[in-house]
Each structure stands twice: as structure tokens, then as C-alpha cells.
Short mmCIF file of C-alpha atoms in Angstrom, two decimals:
data_model
loop_
_atom_site.label_atom_id
_atom_site.label_comp_id
_atom_site.label_asym_id
_atom_site.label_seq_id
_atom_site.Cartn_x
_atom_site.Cartn_y
_atom_site.Cartn_z
CA MET A 1 50.93 -53.07 -6.81
CA LYS A 2 54.98 -52.67 -8.07
CA GLY A 3 55.55 -49.11 -6.03
CA LEU A 4 52.92 -49.90 -3.23
CA VAL A 5 55.30 -53.37 -2.61
CA ALA A 6 58.62 -51.06 -3.40
CA ALA A 7 57.32 -48.53 -0.78
CA ALA A 8 56.74 -50.79 2.19
CA TRP A 9 60.43 -52.73 1.22
CA THR A 10 61.48 -49.45 1.99
CA LEU A 11 60.42 -48.63 4.87
CA ASP A 12 60.83 -51.84 6.29
CA LEU A 13 64.44 -51.66 5.29
CA VAL A 14 64.91 -48.62 7.08
CA GLN A 15 63.00 -49.68 10.45
CA LEU A 16 65.27 -52.71 10.37
CA VAL A 17 68.05 -50.43 9.57
CA LEU A 18 67.43 -47.85 12.80
CA ILE A 19 67.01 -51.25 15.27
CA CYS A 20 70.05 -52.79 13.97
CA GLN A 21 71.96 -49.38 14.63
CA SER A 22 70.08 -49.12 17.85
CA VAL A 23 71.49 -52.57 19.08
CA TYR A 24 75.02 -51.67 17.29
CA HIS A 25 75.04 -48.57 20.11
CA TYR A 26 74.36 -50.55 23.09
CA LEU A 27 76.12 -54.03 22.53
CA ALA A 28 79.05 -53.13 20.41
CA ARG A 29 79.77 -49.75 21.15
CA ASN A 30 78.85 -48.68 24.55
CA TRP A 31 79.54 -52.45 25.62
CA GLY A 32 79.27 -52.61 29.76
CA ASN A 33 78.73 -48.79 29.44
CA GLN A 34 75.54 -49.37 31.79
CA ASN A 35 74.81 -45.50 32.39
CA VAL A 36 73.96 -45.92 28.60
CA LEU A 37 71.06 -47.83 29.37
CA GLY A 38 69.17 -45.63 30.82
CA TYR A 39 68.73 -43.35 27.52
CA SER A 40 66.96 -43.99 24.12
CA THR A 41 68.61 -43.53 20.98
CA LEU A 42 67.87 -41.48 18.11
CA GLU A 43 67.34 -43.85 15.49
CA LEU A 44 65.59 -46.05 18.67
CA GLY A 45 62.54 -42.94 18.59
CA MET A 46 62.35 -42.43 15.20
CA HIS A 47 62.28 -46.20 14.27
CA LEU A 48 57.85 -45.49 15.10
CA VAL A 49 57.46 -43.19 11.78
CA PRO A 50 59.01 -46.25 9.12
CA LEU A 51 56.82 -48.08 11.30
CA THR A 52 53.84 -46.53 11.08
CA GLY A 53 53.95 -45.71 7.41
CA ALA A 54 54.41 -49.61 6.21
CA THR A 55 51.17 -50.57 8.26
CA LEU A 56 49.24 -47.25 7.31
CA LEU A 57 49.99 -48.98 3.99
CA CYS A 58 49.58 -51.77 4.31
CA GLN A 59 46.33 -51.65 5.83
CA GLY A 60 45.30 -48.87 3.13
CA PHE A 61 45.63 -52.22 0.48
CA PHE A 62 43.16 -54.20 2.48
CA LEU A 63 40.97 -51.18 3.15
CA ARG A 64 40.76 -50.91 -0.69
CA ARG A 65 39.27 -54.71 -0.86
CA VAL A 66 36.85 -53.58 2.20
CA TRP A 67 35.56 -50.83 -0.47
CA ARG A 68 35.66 -52.78 -3.49
CA PHE A 69 33.90 -55.69 -1.85
CA SER A 70 31.02 -53.86 0.33
CA LYS A 71 30.97 -50.33 -2.07
CA ASN A 72 30.09 -49.12 1.81
CA LEU A 73 31.19 -45.75 1.91
CA PRO A 74 30.62 -44.80 5.79
CA LEU A 75 32.15 -48.56 6.68
CA THR A 76 35.27 -47.57 4.98
CA LEU A 77 35.94 -44.43 6.14
CA PHE A 78 35.76 -45.67 9.55
CA LEU A 79 38.17 -48.01 8.80
CA ALA A 80 40.60 -46.14 7.59
CA ALA A 81 39.91 -43.10 10.64
CA ALA A 82 40.19 -46.06 12.79
CA CYS A 83 43.47 -46.37 10.79
CA LEU A 84 45.19 -43.21 10.59
CA THR A 85 44.56 -42.25 14.43
CA THR A 86 46.46 -45.07 15.28
CA GLY A 87 49.41 -43.69 13.00
CA VAL A 88 48.81 -40.11 14.43
CA ILE A 89 49.25 -41.53 17.72
CA ASP A 90 52.63 -43.58 16.98
CA ILE A 91 53.88 -40.11 15.84
CA ILE A 92 53.31 -38.28 18.38
CA MET A 93 54.95 -40.94 20.73
CA ALA A 94 58.25 -40.84 17.57
CA ILE A 95 58.12 -36.95 18.57
CA GLN A 96 58.45 -36.75 22.43
CA THR A 97 60.57 -39.73 22.50
CA VAL A 98 62.83 -38.01 20.34
CA SER A 99 62.67 -34.82 22.40
CA ASN A 100 63.19 -36.73 25.45
CA LEU A 101 65.89 -39.95 24.99
CA SER A 102 65.30 -40.62 28.83
CA LEU A 103 63.85 -44.01 29.44
CA ASN A 104 62.31 -42.00 32.07
CA THR A 105 60.00 -40.76 30.08
CA VAL A 106 58.67 -44.42 28.80
CA LEU A 107 58.90 -45.97 32.82
CA SER A 108 57.17 -43.34 34.18
CA HIS A 109 53.80 -44.56 32.06
CA LYS A 110 52.82 -41.48 30.61
CA PHE A 111 52.25 -42.73 27.80
CA SER A 112 50.19 -45.44 28.84
CA ALA A 113 46.96 -43.66 27.48
CA GLU A 114 48.52 -44.08 24.05
CA VAL A 115 50.27 -47.20 23.72
CA ILE A 116 47.09 -49.10 24.70
CA SER A 117 44.94 -47.12 22.36
CA VAL A 118 47.49 -47.80 19.91
CA PHE A 119 47.82 -51.62 20.55
CA ALA A 120 43.50 -51.87 21.12
CA VAL A 121 42.49 -49.99 17.73
CA GLY A 122 45.25 -51.16 16.01
CA ALA A 123 44.25 -55.54 16.91
CA ALA A 124 39.87 -54.35 16.16
CA VAL A 125 40.80 -53.06 13.04
CA ASP A 126 42.18 -55.62 11.63
CA LEU A 127 40.02 -58.26 13.02
CA ALA A 128 37.07 -56.31 11.39
CA ILE A 129 38.86 -55.84 8.38
CA ALA A 130 39.06 -59.60 8.49
CA ALA A 131 35.62 -60.82 9.20
CA ILE A 132 34.39 -57.89 6.85
CA LEU A 133 36.25 -59.50 4.08
CA CYS A 134 35.02 -63.28 4.88
CA TRP A 135 31.48 -61.89 5.26
CA TYR A 136 32.03 -60.47 2.08
CA LEU A 137 33.71 -63.43 0.42
CA ALA A 138 30.94 -65.85 1.81
CA ARG A 139 28.44 -63.77 -0.28
CA GLU A 140 30.20 -64.84 -3.51
CA LEU A 141 30.06 -68.70 -3.08
CA THR A 142 27.68 -70.71 -6.38
CA ILE A 143 26.44 -73.44 -7.18
CA PHE A 144 29.81 -74.50 -9.12
CA ASP A 145 32.26 -76.19 -6.83
CA ARG A 146 35.22 -74.96 -8.88
CA ILE A 147 34.44 -71.12 -8.05
CA ASN A 148 33.60 -72.76 -4.26
CA ASN A 149 36.74 -74.37 -3.73
CA LEU A 150 38.34 -70.13 -4.97
CA VAL A 151 36.26 -68.18 -2.03
CA ALA A 152 37.54 -71.40 0.21
CA ARG A 153 40.51 -70.64 -0.30
CA LEU A 154 40.62 -66.77 -0.05
CA ILE A 155 39.16 -67.10 2.65
CA GLN A 156 41.44 -68.55 4.20
CA TYR A 157 44.11 -66.21 3.13
CA THR A 158 42.27 -63.37 4.71
CA VAL A 159 41.42 -65.19 8.11
CA ALA A 160 45.77 -66.05 7.99
CA THR A 161 46.58 -62.50 7.18
CA GLY A 162 44.39 -60.95 9.79
CA LEU A 163 45.50 -62.84 12.55
CA ILE A 164 48.69 -62.63 12.71
CA THR A 165 48.90 -58.95 12.96
CA SER A 166 46.04 -59.23 15.43
CA LEU A 167 47.63 -61.70 17.68
CA LEU A 168 50.86 -59.78 17.66
CA ALA A 169 49.00 -56.28 18.61
CA LEU A 170 46.98 -58.08 21.92
CA GLY A 171 50.04 -59.95 22.41
CA CYS A 172 51.90 -56.42 23.13
CA LEU A 173 49.23 -55.08 24.51
CA ILE A 174 49.32 -57.77 26.76
CA ALA A 175 52.72 -57.40 27.29
CA TYR A 176 52.28 -54.19 28.43
CA VAL A 177 49.76 -54.21 30.84
CA ALA A 178 51.49 -56.80 31.83
CA ALA A 179 55.25 -55.65 32.99
CA PRO A 180 54.83 -52.04 31.73
CA ASP A 181 58.70 -51.79 32.81
CA GLY A 182 59.64 -54.89 31.18
CA LEU A 183 59.96 -53.14 27.86
CA ILE A 184 58.93 -56.34 26.41
CA PHE A 185 56.24 -54.70 24.70
CA MET A 186 58.68 -53.04 23.06
CA ALA A 187 60.87 -55.94 21.60
CA MET A 188 57.39 -56.88 20.19
CA HIS A 189 56.54 -54.09 18.84
CA PHE A 190 59.89 -54.03 16.46
CA SER A 191 58.20 -56.87 14.56
CA LEU A 192 54.77 -55.27 13.88
CA GLY A 193 55.28 -53.63 11.20
CA ARG A 194 57.07 -56.06 9.90
CA MET A 195 53.51 -58.81 9.90
CA TYR A 196 51.93 -56.27 8.24
CA THR A 197 54.31 -56.16 5.15
CA ASN A 198 54.51 -59.73 5.36
CA ALA A 199 50.62 -60.07 5.31
CA LEU A 200 50.74 -57.98 2.40
CA LEU A 201 53.11 -60.23 0.12
CA ALA A 202 51.74 -63.09 0.91
CA THR A 203 48.08 -61.89 0.16
CA LEU A 204 50.11 -60.36 -3.16
CA ASN A 205 51.79 -63.93 -4.20
CA SER A 206 48.95 -65.56 -3.53
CA ARG A 207 46.72 -63.93 -6.38
CA LYS A 208 48.94 -66.21 -9.11
CA VAL A 209 48.10 -69.44 -8.34
CA LEU A 210 44.41 -68.56 -7.31
CA ARG A 211 43.32 -66.87 -10.59
CA LYS A 212 44.62 -70.23 -12.25
CA GLN A 213 41.34 -71.51 -10.57
CA LEU A 214 39.55 -69.19 -12.76
CA ALA A 215 40.62 -70.52 -16.21
CA PRO A 216 38.17 -73.07 -17.61
CA PRO A 217 39.17 -76.68 -18.07
CA THR A 218 40.54 -77.45 -21.42
CA LEU A 219 40.96 -81.23 -23.25
CA ARG A 220 44.02 -81.90 -24.38
CA TRP A 221 45.23 -84.71 -26.73
CA SER A 222 48.29 -86.05 -28.03
CA ARG A 223 49.08 -87.43 -31.63
CA PRO A 224 49.42 -90.69 -31.91
CA THR A 225 53.29 -92.37 -32.33
CA GLU A 226 54.31 -95.21 -33.34
CA HIS A 227 55.43 -96.21 -30.06
CA SER A 228 51.53 -96.04 -29.30
CA VAL A 229 50.18 -98.64 -32.07
CA PRO A 230 50.42 -101.72 -31.53
CA ALA A 231 52.69 -104.41 -32.76
CA PHE A 232 52.00 -108.27 -33.87
CA THR A 233 54.72 -110.36 -33.85
CA HIS A 234 52.72 -113.68 -34.36
CA GLN A 235 52.93 -114.66 -38.44
CA SER A 236 49.71 -115.90 -38.34
CA GLU A 237 47.53 -115.08 -41.30
CA LEU A 238 44.51 -113.87 -39.51
CA ALA A 239 47.51 -111.53 -37.49
CA THR A 240 49.07 -110.29 -40.34
CA GLN A 241 45.65 -109.38 -42.04
CA GLU A 242 44.68 -107.99 -38.85
CA THR A 243 48.14 -105.68 -39.13
CA GLN A 244 47.18 -104.76 -42.47
CA GLU A 245 44.30 -103.31 -41.75
CA PHE A 246 45.32 -101.34 -38.76
CA GLN A 247 47.66 -99.59 -40.59
CA LEU A 248 44.99 -98.42 -43.41
CA LYS A 249 44.26 -95.18 -40.85
CA ASP A 250 46.35 -92.68 -42.97
CA VAL A 251 47.25 -88.76 -42.27
CA ARG A 252 44.34 -88.03 -43.30
CA GLU A 253 41.82 -90.04 -41.40
CA LEU A 254 43.82 -88.64 -38.28
CA ARG A 255 43.67 -84.52 -39.76
CA ASP A 256 39.95 -85.40 -39.84
CA GLU A 257 40.06 -86.82 -36.41
CA ARG A 258 41.93 -84.14 -34.64
CA THR A 259 39.40 -81.52 -36.38
CA ALA A 260 36.59 -83.01 -34.47
CA LEU A 261 38.44 -82.99 -31.48
CA ASN A 262 39.27 -79.74 -32.10
CA SER A 263 35.24 -78.50 -32.82
CA ILE A 264 34.45 -80.76 -28.99
CA VAL A 265 37.27 -78.53 -27.47
CA ILE A 266 35.98 -74.85 -28.53
CA SER A 267 32.32 -76.16 -27.79
CA THR A 268 32.74 -77.79 -24.64
CA ASN A 269 34.82 -74.16 -23.80
CA ASP A 270 31.80 -71.88 -24.83
CA ALA A 271 29.98 -74.16 -22.90
CA PHE A 272 31.87 -73.91 -19.85
CA SER A 273 32.53 -70.15 -20.10
CA THR A 274 28.24 -69.29 -20.45
CA ARG A 275 27.04 -71.38 -17.94
CA LEU A 276 30.20 -69.75 -15.33
CA THR A 277 29.38 -66.31 -16.44
CA GLY A 278 25.25 -67.10 -16.38
CA VAL A 279 22.69 -67.51 -13.38
CA ALA A 280 22.09 -70.49 -12.13
CA GLY A 281 18.24 -70.15 -12.55
CA GLY A 282 18.29 -67.53 -15.85
CA GLY A 283 17.44 -64.38 -15.95
CA GLU A 284 19.17 -61.43 -17.07
CA GLY A 285 19.58 -59.39 -13.55
CA GLY A 286 20.97 -62.42 -12.14
CA GLY A 287 23.28 -63.04 -15.62
CA HIS A 288 24.70 -59.13 -14.06
CA GLU A 289 25.17 -60.59 -10.40
CA GLU A 290 27.50 -63.51 -11.54
CA ASP A 291 29.68 -60.81 -13.79
CA VAL A 292 30.09 -58.31 -10.82
CA ARG A 293 31.01 -62.30 -8.79
CA GLU A 294 33.33 -63.00 -11.20
CA LEU A 295 34.95 -59.11 -11.76
CA HIS A 296 35.59 -59.29 -7.98
CA LEU A 297 36.99 -62.76 -7.46
CA GLU A 298 39.50 -62.01 -10.47
CA GLU A 299 40.22 -58.41 -8.70
CA TRP A 300 41.24 -60.30 -5.59
#
């Protein structure tokens, strides 16, 4: 996972540097030169390459989850083929843009079919991945409230991370169809790769918090201190007698209480763990199924 995060960060940084260089070329180096606006830059055309790489890495991460939950090879391969298709089209458009830096290439709608297919297929794939993961997560619901709460949180994260990229791709598609000569879709497309990276990082950062919900509850106790011992200030004979009887609880009795409490904690944890990994109705087959469910949630 560290290598995946490092690669996604690196590709996202490279894309950001290329975009910043293009902005510097238009707004600083050639300020007021309108003739420059009719031509793209080499960096602006090449930014599609790291964007495509970051997108494929993040989509591959989510496809890996689809495979782990579904074990459906045809479904996973179909989604992977759709992701690779959009990536190949992006690379082809980058090569053609670099070979001809004139903006007339874009304004002539030469790549209309390619642009529409990239945005439409990308949005459809992201929605499909999110829907499939939510469906398989819903199958992990049990009779235990703690696991059900965890599954509900996972579904919320899946919907959020899947919708944010799908909505942006859909927005790029609408902007291109509505105003292809306005280049508004290009400004929105600059952030698409970063949205995938943020979705990946948000998912990875949430795992530590979510896994804490799988830990079995533990009982804690604190040793009585002198501040917790009631003080009898009255000097009556009854108060003095009660104070002396209360102070007869020595260290040995406290140790006996601690030993008994520890045995309760151990037996409680063992019983909870056995119940969590067992079946609601009993049986060896059900136990195996619950183990698989626990493994799935741990791998999340």
C-alpha cells in the first residue's frame, strides 16, 4: 500500500507541475500576447499521461476490492477492460495533442467521440464499482449490531468516494456537450485525477478508525485510592466502629478481588470472540461463513 500511495502522489505531483508550467507560460511569460492563446503547450498536452496513470492506479485499487468480495472473474475483467479503454484513449489524445499544438485540433471537434466516451465510460465504471461494493457489503450484515454499524460506515465511505469521481466525470461530459468551444470541460478535467487520488487516500485513512470497531470490548477496573475511601469525621462511637471495620480490608483482599475480576474479563472476551466468529444458528458451515465475513471486513 505504501508503494501505491507513493506512486499516486508522485503522478499527481507531476500533473500539477505540468499544469502550473502551462499557467506560467500563458499568464507570466507571454502576458498580453493573444497569439499564444491559440496554441497549446507541450506540458499541457502531456498532463494527460500522469492523470491517466493516477486514475488507473486508484481504479485498480477499488477493482481489487471488487475481486476480493465477489470472486467474480468475468465481472472484474470487464470493469478492468473498461478502465484500460479510457486510459488508452487518454494516451492517444495526449499523443495527438502533442503532435499538433494548435487549439484548432480541439475546437474542430476532432476528438468529440473520444472525449465523450472517456467521460461517459469513466462515470459509468465508477458508479458500477461503488454499486457492486455496496451490494456485497450489504450481504455482510449479521445479527450483531457492532458489525452492522461497521458495514454501514463502509457503505457510506464507498458511496462517497465513488460518487465524487462519477459526478465530476459526468460534469465534464455535460460541460463538453453543452459548450465544446468554451474549454470549460478542460478546467474540470484537470481535477479529475486529483479526485481519484483523494478518494484513495480517504479510503486508506479510514481503515484504522473502522478496524477499531472490530476489536472486542474489554472491561477495565481501577484500584481504589485513598481519595475514594470515605472519611468519617464524626467522633461518635458508631462512626469510629464503622471506620475501623472499613479499614480491615487489607491488600490481600484487594488482590483477591483483582484476580476474580481478571477471570471475568478473560471469560467475557472469550465468550464474545466465540460468539462473533460463530454462526447465529450454530453449525460448522455457518462458522466458516462468519470467518469469511470477518476476514472480508479485516481486509477492508
